[in-house]
Short mmCIF file of N, CA and C in Angstrom, two decimals:
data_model
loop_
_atom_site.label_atom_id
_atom_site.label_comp_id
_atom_site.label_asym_id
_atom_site.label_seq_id
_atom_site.Cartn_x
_atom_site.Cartn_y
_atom_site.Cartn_z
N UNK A 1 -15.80 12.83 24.94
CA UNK A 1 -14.70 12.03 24.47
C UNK A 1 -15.23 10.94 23.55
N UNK A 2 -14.82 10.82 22.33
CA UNK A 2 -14.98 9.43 21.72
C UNK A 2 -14.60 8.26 22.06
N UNK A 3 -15.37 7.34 21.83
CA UNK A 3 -15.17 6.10 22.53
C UNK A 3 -15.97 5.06 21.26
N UNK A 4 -15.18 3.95 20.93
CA UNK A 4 -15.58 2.87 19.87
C UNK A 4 -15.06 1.48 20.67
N UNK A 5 -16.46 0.65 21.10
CA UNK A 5 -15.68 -0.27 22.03
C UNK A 5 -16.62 -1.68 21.06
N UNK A 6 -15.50 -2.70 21.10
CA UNK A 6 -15.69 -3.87 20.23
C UNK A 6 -16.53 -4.63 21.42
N UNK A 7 -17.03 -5.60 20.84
CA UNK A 7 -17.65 -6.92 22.02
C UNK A 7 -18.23 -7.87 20.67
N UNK A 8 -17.83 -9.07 21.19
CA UNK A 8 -18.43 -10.14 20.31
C UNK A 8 -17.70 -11.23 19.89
N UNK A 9 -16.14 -10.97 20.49
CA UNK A 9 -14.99 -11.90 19.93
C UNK A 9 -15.09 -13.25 20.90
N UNK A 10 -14.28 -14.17 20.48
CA UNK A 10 -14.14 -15.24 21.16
C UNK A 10 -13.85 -16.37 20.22
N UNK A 11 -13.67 -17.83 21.16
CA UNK A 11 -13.26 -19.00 20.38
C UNK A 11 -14.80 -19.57 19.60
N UNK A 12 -14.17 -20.10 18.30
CA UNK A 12 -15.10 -20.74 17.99
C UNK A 12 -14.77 -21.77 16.88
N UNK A 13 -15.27 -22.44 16.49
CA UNK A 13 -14.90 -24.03 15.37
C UNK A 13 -15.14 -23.48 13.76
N UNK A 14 -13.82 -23.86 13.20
CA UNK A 14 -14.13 -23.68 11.60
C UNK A 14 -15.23 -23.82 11.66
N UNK A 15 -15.86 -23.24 10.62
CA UNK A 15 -17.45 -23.20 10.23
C UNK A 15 -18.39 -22.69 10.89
N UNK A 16 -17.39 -22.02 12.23
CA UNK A 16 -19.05 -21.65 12.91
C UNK A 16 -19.18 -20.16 12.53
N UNK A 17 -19.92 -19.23 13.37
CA UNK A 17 -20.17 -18.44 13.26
C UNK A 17 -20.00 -17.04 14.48
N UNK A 18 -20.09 -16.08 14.05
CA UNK A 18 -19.95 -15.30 15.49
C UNK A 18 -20.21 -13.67 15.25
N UNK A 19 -21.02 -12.93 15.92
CA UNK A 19 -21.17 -11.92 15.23
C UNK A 19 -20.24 -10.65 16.28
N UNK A 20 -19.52 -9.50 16.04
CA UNK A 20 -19.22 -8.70 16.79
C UNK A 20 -19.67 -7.30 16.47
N UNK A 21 -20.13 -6.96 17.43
CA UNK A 21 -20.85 -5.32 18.00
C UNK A 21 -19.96 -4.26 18.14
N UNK A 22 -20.24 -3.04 17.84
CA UNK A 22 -18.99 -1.28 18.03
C UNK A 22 -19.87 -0.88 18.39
N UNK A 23 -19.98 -0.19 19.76
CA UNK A 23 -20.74 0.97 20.09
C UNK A 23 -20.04 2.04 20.02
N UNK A 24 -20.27 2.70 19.57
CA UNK A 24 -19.97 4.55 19.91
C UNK A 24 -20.63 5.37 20.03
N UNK A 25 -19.66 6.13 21.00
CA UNK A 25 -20.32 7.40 21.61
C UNK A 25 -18.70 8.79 21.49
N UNK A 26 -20.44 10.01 21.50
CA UNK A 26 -19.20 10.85 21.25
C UNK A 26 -18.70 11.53 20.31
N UNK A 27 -19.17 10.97 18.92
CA UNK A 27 -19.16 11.49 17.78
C UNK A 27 -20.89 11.28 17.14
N UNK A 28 -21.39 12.14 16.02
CA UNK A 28 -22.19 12.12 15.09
C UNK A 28 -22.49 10.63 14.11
N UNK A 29 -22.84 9.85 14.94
CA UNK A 29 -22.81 8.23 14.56
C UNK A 29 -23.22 8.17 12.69
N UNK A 30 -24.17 9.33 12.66
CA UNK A 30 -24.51 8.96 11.00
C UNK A 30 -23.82 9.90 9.64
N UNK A 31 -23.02 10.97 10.64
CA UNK A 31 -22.12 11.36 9.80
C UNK A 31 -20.45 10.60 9.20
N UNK A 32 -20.25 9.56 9.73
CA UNK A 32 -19.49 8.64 10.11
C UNK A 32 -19.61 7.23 9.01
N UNK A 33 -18.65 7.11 7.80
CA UNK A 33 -18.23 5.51 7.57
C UNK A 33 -17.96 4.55 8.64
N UNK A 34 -18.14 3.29 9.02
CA UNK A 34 -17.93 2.72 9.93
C UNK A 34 -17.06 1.37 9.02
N UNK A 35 -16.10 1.38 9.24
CA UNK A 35 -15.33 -0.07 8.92
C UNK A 35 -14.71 -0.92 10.08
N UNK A 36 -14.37 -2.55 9.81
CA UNK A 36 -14.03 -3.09 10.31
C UNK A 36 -12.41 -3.79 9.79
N UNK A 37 -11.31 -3.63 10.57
CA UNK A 37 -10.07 -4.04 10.10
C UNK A 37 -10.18 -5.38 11.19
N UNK A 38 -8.70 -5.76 10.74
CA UNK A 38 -8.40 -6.79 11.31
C UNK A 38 -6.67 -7.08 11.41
N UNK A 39 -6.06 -7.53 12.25
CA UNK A 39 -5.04 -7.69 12.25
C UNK A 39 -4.46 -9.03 13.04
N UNK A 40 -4.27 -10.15 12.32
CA UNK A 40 -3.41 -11.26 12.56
C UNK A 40 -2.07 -11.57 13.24
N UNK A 41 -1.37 -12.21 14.26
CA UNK A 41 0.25 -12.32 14.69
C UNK A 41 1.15 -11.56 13.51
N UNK A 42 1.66 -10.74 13.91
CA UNK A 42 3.02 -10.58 12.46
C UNK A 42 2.46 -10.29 11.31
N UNK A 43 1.38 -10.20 11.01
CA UNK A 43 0.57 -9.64 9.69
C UNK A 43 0.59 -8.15 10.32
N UNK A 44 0.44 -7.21 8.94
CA UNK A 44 -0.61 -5.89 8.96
C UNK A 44 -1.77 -5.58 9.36
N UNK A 45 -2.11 -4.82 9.80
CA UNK A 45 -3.51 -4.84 9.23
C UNK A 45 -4.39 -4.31 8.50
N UNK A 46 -5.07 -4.93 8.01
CA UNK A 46 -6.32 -5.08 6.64
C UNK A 46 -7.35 -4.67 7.49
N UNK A 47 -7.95 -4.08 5.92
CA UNK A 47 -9.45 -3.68 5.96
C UNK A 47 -10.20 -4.73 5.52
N UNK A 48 -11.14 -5.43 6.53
CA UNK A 48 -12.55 -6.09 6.03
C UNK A 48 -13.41 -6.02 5.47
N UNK A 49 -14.37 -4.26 5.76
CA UNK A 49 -15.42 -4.10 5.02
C UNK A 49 -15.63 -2.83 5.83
N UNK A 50 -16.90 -1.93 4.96
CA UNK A 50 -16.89 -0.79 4.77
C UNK A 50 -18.34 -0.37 4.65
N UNK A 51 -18.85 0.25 5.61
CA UNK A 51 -20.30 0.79 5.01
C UNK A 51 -20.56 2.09 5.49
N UNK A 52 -20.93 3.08 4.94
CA UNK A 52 -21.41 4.37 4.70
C UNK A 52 -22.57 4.68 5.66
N UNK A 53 -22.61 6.04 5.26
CA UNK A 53 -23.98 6.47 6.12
C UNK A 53 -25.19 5.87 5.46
N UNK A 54 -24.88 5.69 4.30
CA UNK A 54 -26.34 5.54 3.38
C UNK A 54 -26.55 3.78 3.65
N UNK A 55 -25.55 3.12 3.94
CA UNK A 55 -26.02 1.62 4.01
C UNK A 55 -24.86 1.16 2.92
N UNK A 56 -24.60 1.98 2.19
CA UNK A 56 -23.54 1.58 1.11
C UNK A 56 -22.42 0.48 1.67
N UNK A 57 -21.95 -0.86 1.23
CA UNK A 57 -21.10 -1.49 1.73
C UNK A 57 -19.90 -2.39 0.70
N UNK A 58 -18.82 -2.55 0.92
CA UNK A 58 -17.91 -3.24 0.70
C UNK A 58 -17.20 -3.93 1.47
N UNK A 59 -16.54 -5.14 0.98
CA UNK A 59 -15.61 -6.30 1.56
C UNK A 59 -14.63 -6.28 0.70
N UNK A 60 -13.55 -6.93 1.71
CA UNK A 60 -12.10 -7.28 1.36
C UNK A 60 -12.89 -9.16 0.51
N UNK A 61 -11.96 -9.02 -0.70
CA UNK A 61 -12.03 -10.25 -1.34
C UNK A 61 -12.35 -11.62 -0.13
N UNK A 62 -11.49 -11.43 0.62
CA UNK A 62 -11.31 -12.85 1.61
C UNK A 62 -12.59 -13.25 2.48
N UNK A 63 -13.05 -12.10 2.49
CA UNK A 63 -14.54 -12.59 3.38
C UNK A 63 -15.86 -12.32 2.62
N UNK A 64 -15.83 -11.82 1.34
CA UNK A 64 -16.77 -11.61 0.41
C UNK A 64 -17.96 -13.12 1.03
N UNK A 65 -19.10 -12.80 0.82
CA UNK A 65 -19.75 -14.27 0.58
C UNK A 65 -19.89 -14.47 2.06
N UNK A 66 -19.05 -14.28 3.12
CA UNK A 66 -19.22 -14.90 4.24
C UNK A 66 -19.17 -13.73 5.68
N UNK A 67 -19.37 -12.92 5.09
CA UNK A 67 -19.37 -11.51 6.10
C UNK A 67 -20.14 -10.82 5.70
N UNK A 68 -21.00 -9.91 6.73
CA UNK A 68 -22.17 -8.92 6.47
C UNK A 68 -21.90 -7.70 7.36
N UNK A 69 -21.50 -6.76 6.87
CA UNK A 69 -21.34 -5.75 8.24
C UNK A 69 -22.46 -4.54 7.76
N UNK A 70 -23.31 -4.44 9.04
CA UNK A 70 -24.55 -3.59 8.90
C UNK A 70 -24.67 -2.29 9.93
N UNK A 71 -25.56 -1.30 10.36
CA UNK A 71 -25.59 -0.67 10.96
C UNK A 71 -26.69 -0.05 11.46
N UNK A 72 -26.63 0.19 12.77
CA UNK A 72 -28.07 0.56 13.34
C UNK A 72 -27.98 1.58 14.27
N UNK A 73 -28.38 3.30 13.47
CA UNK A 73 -28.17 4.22 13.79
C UNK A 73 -28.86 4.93 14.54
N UNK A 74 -29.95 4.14 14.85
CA UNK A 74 -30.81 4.43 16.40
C UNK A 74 -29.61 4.07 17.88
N UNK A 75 -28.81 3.07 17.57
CA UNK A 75 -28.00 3.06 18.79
C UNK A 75 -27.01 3.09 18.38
N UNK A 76 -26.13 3.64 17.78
CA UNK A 76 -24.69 4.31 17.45
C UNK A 76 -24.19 2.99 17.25
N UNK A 77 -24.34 1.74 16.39
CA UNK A 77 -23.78 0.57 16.95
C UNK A 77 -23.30 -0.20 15.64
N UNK A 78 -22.58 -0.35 14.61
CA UNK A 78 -22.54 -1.29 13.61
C UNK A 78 -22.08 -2.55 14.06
N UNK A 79 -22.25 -3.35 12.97
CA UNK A 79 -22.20 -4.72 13.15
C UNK A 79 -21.24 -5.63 12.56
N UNK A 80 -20.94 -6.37 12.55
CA UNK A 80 -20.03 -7.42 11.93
C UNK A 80 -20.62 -9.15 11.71
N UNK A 81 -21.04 -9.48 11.29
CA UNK A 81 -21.98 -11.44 11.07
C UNK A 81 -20.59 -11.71 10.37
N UNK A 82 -20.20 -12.42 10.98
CA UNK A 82 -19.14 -13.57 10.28
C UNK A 82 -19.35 -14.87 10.53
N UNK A 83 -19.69 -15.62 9.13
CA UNK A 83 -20.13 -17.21 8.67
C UNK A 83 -19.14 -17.97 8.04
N UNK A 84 -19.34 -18.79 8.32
CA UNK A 84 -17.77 -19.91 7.44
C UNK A 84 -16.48 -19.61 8.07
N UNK A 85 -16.55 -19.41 9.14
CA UNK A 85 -15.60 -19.21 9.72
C UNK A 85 -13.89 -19.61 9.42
N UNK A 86 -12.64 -19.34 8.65
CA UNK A 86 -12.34 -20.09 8.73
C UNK A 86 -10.99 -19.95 9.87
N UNK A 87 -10.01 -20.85 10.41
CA UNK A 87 -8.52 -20.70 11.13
C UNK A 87 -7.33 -19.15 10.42
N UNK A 88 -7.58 -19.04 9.20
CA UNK A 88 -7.31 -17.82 9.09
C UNK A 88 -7.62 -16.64 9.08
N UNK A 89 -9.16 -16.82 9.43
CA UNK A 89 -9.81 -15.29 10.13
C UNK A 89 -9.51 -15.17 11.54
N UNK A 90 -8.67 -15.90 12.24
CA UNK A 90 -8.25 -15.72 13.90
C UNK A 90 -7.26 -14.43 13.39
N UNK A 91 -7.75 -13.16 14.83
CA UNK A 91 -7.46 -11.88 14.20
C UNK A 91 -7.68 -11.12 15.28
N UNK A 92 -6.98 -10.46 16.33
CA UNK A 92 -7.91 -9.21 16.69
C UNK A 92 -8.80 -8.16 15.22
N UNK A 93 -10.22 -8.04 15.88
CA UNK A 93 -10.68 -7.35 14.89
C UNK A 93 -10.88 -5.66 15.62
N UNK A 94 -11.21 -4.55 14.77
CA UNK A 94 -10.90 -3.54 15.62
C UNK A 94 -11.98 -2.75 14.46
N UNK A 95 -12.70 -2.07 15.56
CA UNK A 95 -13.97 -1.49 14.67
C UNK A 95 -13.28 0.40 14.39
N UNK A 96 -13.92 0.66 13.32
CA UNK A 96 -12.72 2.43 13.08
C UNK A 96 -14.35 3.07 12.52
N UNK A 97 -14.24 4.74 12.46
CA UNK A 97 -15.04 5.68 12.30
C UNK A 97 -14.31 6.41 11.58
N UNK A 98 -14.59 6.82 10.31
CA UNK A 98 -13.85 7.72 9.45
C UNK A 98 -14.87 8.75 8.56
N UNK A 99 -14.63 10.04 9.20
CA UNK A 99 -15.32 10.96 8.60
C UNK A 99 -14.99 11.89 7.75
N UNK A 100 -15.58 12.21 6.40
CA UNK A 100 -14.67 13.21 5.98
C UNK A 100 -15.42 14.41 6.04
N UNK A 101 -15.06 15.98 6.21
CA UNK A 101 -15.71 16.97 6.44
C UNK A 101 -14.28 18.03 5.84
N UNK A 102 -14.46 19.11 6.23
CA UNK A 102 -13.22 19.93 6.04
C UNK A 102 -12.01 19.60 6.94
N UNK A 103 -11.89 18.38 7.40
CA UNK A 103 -10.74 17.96 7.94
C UNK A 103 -11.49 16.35 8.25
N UNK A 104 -10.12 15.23 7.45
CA UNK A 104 -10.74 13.93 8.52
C UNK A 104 -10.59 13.52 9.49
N UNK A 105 -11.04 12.77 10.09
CA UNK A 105 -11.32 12.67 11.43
C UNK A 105 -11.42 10.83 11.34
N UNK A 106 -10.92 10.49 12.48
CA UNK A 106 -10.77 8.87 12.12
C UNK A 106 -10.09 8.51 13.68
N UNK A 107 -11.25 7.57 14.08
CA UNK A 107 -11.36 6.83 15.75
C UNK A 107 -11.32 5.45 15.04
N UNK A 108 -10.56 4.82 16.43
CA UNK A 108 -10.12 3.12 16.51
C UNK A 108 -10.77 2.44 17.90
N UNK A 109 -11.38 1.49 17.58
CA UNK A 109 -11.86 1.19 18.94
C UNK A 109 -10.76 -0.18 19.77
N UNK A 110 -10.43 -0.56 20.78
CA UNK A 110 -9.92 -1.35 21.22
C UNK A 110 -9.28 -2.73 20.45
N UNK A 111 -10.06 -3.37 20.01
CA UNK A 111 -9.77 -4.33 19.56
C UNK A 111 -10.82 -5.61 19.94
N UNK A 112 -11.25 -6.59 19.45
CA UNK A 112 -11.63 -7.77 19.91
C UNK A 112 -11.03 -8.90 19.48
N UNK A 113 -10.95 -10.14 20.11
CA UNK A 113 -10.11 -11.20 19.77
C UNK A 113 -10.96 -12.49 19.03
N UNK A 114 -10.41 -12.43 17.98
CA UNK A 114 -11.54 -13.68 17.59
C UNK A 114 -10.24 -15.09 17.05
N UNK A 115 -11.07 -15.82 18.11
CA UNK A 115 -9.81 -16.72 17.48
C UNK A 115 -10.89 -18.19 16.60
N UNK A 116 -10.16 -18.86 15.36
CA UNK A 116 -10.92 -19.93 15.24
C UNK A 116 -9.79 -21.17 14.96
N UNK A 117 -10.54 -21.73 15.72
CA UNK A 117 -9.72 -23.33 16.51
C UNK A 117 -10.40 -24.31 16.81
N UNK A 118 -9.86 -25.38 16.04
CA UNK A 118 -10.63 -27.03 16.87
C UNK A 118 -10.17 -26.93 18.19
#
């Protein structure tokens, strides 16, 4: 069974920092894009950023500069570093697996809560 489980959320102060972890299991971890969305109260949700099997990566304009999402395919696990925190990145964030092959294939993991607050 596939399984994509978030850990890393929590409170923290404009400006700080906080990094969140996806493990998965269950699928072919390096055949697999790994992105990170996010979704706000009453907002949609958006895509954050985006990195490939090869390391290849992209960001949503809003966190350019202050987000790093990496991956480490010895333990099925990508990453998320978020710096500069600001009150409008408070978000469940939710880590996704999207593969393309002769059919796509695309897992959501739980969710984590990141809230930022004085």
């Amino acid at each position: 069974q596939v399984q994509l489980v978030e850990s890393g959320g929590g409170l923290v102060q404009p400006g700080g920092s906080l990094r969140l972890s996806c493990g998965a299991s269950g699928i072919t971890f390096t055949n697999y894009a790994m992105n990170w969305y996010r979704q706000a109260p009453g907002k949609e949700r958006e895509l954050v950023a985006t990195i490939t099997p090869g390391g290849s990566t992209n960001y949503a304009d809003f966190v350019k500069g202050r987000f790093t999402i990496s991956r480490e395919n010895a333990k099925n696990t990508v990453y998320l570093q978020m710096n500069s925190l600001k009150p409008e990145d408070t978000a469940v964030y939710y880590c996704n697996a999207a593969f393309r092959g002769f059919i796509r294939q695309e897992y959501w993991g739980q969710g984590t809560q990141v809230t930022i607050s004085s």
